[in-house]
């Protein structure tokens, strides 16, 4: 039986956090704190307050002005394990931006920052890639922090589907539009010799054209009133300078699916790499991970193409093609063999045989991509607005990407040009 639903851990609150290397001492301290009763209490459940410490989050308050008086914080967008993200007003350009403030564990320029900086020069106006507008460092009581100024985007598609869609399924017209936009963003990246490395619907974020030219009063009305709750210590002692006065509840975005006319952009370049400087492994969520990552083969931009097949499948159907419940590498590879358009390469066979001896796999359980796609889409439980013929044609598109041999996969540009993605 298949249980295709994303675990909550894969769903991002907003623009995903800047990826930071975890130090052993910080990880050990975090585990120790997690086992103890938290020293702080707050009525708003958001980022872990114990991360406000030396080497951790920077304490931010509404109205703070950063980077020599340029960016004024006006709302909170979200948080991740290694950063908090804020809506800010650029007082120089009057533009609304996302201000991503990393934890102070490392102030070295990350690979993600280097790639975003290069895209700022080579693709300054790409319609489907998040734009880095500025970057700087700030000094605070917890250390020195890397800060990225990014264009302001809305929720991830994963959150939109979870919060706004009946049966966790996008309307067909929107699924087609989002899929093509994501593929066009990938094509632009690949043209620069850059792999994203972490393609899934949690790393697609919605543009917010309805907020671009409004005044600040209207902006705040649309984003929702800011809600704060004071932080207190359980023992009644003073908090000290490392912790903010209060926690701000992240905004909920003003998105109505029936009226949405914006586009999506690829975000979170924490796993990205250049073809001429490949990584040895990736941390893409297992159900959308390319087989060459699992088998330890050379990694190129083609890793994105397998993941893109899983991503567009999920955009259309409402679930990935492969199980997300209690998934393991052996069971995943077994499912891949049933659905891929080609045979497992000979160079991967020895490792696959080793995998098979460590986990039960019944070839009789294999199901074809065509059969599973139709069963998943026409399940009788979720809204259906694409025809059977459209699903058959969509299956042919997915098949061009779900190939074990990385060099055999169709390019993102080729898939994006398919007329199937045209308007209704």
CSV table of N, CA, C and O in Angstrom, one decimal, residues 2 9 42 50 89 126 162 175 181 228 266 268 284 288 295-296 307 318 328 345 351 374 388 393 403 408 410:
chain,number,residue,atom,x,y,z
A,2,UNK,N,0.5,2.3,-0.7
A,2,UNK,CA,1.2,3.5,-0.8
A,2,UNK,C,0.6,4.6,0.1
A,2,UNK,O,-0.6,4.7,0.1
A,9,UNK,N,7.7,17.9,8.2
A,9,UNK,CA,9.1,18.5,8.2
A,9,UNK,C,9.5,19.0,6.9
A,9,UNK,O,10.4,19.8,6.8
A,42,UNK,N,6.6,31.4,26.3
A,42,UNK,CA,6.0,32.4,25.4
A,42,UNK,C,4.7,31.8,24.9
A,42,UNK,O,4.7,30.6,24.5
A,50,UNK,N,15.5,28.9,22.7
A,50,UNK,CA,16.8,28.6,23.2
A,50,UNK,C,17.9,28.8,22.1
A,50,UNK,O,19.1,28.9,22.4
A,89,UNK,N,11.1,47.1,4.9
A,89,UNK,CA,10.9,48.2,3.9
A,89,UNK,C,12.3,48.7,3.6
A,89,UNK,O,13.1,49.1,4.5
A,126,UNK,N,15.7,37.2,-13.8
A,126,UNK,CA,15.0,35.9,-14.1
A,126,UNK,C,13.6,35.8,-13.4
A,126,UNK,O,13.5,36.0,-12.2
A,162,UNK,N,-1.4,22.7,1.2
A,162,UNK,CA,-1.8,22.2,2.6
A,162,UNK,C,-3.0,23.1,3.1
A,162,UNK,O,-3.9,22.5,3.7
A,175,UNK,N,-1.7,24.1,-11.6
A,175,UNK,CA,-0.6,23.1,-11.6
A,175,UNK,C,0.2,23.1,-12.9
A,175,UNK,O,1.4,23.1,-12.8
A,181,UNK,N,6.6,27.1,-15.0
A,181,UNK,CA,7.4,28.1,-14.4
A,181,UNK,C,8.6,27.5,-13.7
A,181,UNK,O,9.7,28.0,-13.8
A,228,UNK,N,2.3,39.8,18.9
A,228,UNK,CA,3.6,39.5,19.6
A,228,UNK,C,3.2,38.9,21.0
A,228,UNK,O,2.1,39.1,21.5
A,266,UNK,N,11.8,29.5,-7.9
A,266,UNK,CA,12.7,28.6,-7.1
A,266,UNK,C,13.4,29.3,-6.0
A,266,UNK,O,14.0,30.3,-6.2
A,268,UNK,N,15.7,28.6,-2.0
A,268,UNK,CA,16.6,27.8,-1.2
A,268,UNK,C,17.6,27.1,-2.0
A,268,UNK,O,17.5,26.0,-2.6
A,284,UNK,N,18.5,16.0,-0.6
A,284,UNK,CA,17.2,16.1,-1.2
A,284,UNK,C,16.3,15.1,-0.5
A,284,UNK,O,16.7,14.0,-0.2
A,288,UNK,N,12.0,12.2,-3.5
A,288,UNK,CA,12.2,12.9,-4.8
A,288,UNK,C,13.7,12.9,-5.1
A,288,UNK,O,14.2,13.6,-6.0
A,295,UNK,N,23.0,5.9,-5.4
A,295,UNK,CA,24.0,5.0,-5.8
A,295,UNK,C,25.4,5.6,-5.7
A,295,UNK,O,26.4,4.9,-6.1
A,296,UNK,N,25.5,6.8,-5.3
A,296,UNK,CA,26.9,7.4,-5.1
A,296,UNK,C,27.6,7.7,-6.4
A,296,UNK,O,28.8,7.7,-6.5
A,307,UNK,N,14.2,14.8,-10.0
A,307,UNK,CA,13.4,15.5,-8.9
A,307,UNK,C,12.3,16.3,-9.5
A,307,UNK,O,11.2,16.4,-9.0
A,318,UNK,N,-1.1,15.8,-6.6
A,318,UNK,CA,-1.3,16.1,-5.2
A,318,UNK,C,-0.5,15.2,-4.3
A,318,UNK,O,-0.7,15.3,-3.0
A,328,UNK,N,12.4,3.8,2.7
A,328,UNK,CA,13.8,3.5,2.8
A,328,UNK,C,14.5,3.5,1.4
A,328,UNK,O,13.8,3.4,0.4
A,345,UNK,N,21.1,0.8,-14.6
A,345,UNK,CA,22.4,0.7,-15.2
A,345,UNK,C,23.2,-0.5,-14.6
A,345,UNK,O,23.1,-0.7,-13.4
A,351,UNK,N,25.4,-2.8,-6.1
A,351,UNK,CA,24.9,-2.2,-4.9
A,351,UNK,C,23.4,-2.5,-4.7
A,351,UNK,O,22.9,-2.7,-3.6
A,374,UNK,N,-2.8,7.1,-13.1
A,374,UNK,CA,-4.3,7.2,-13.3
A,374,UNK,C,-5.0,6.8,-12.0
A,374,UNK,O,-6.0,7.5,-11.7
A,388,UNK,N,-8.9,12.3,-18.9
A,388,UNK,CA,-8.0,11.1,-19.0
A,388,UNK,C,-7.0,11.3,-20.0
A,388,UNK,O,-5.8,10.9,-19.8
A,393,UNK,N,-1.2,12.1,-21.6
A,393,UNK,CA,-0.2,12.9,-22.2
A,393,UNK,C,0.8,13.4,-21.2
A,393,UNK,O,2.0,13.4,-21.4
A,403,UNK,N,14.3,8.7,-16.0
A,403,UNK,CA,15.2,7.7,-16.5
A,403,UNK,C,16.4,7.6,-15.6
A,403,UNK,O,16.9,8.6,-15.1
A,408,UNK,N,20.4,10.6,-20.3
A,408,UNK,CA,19.3,10.3,-21.2
A,408,UNK,C,18.0,11.2,-20.9
A,408,UNK,O,17.1,11.2,-21.7
A,410,UNK,N,15.4,14.2,-20.6
A,410,UNK,CA,15.1,15.4,-21.4
A,410,UNK,C,15.5,16.6,-20.5
A,410,UNK,O,15.5,16.6,-19.3
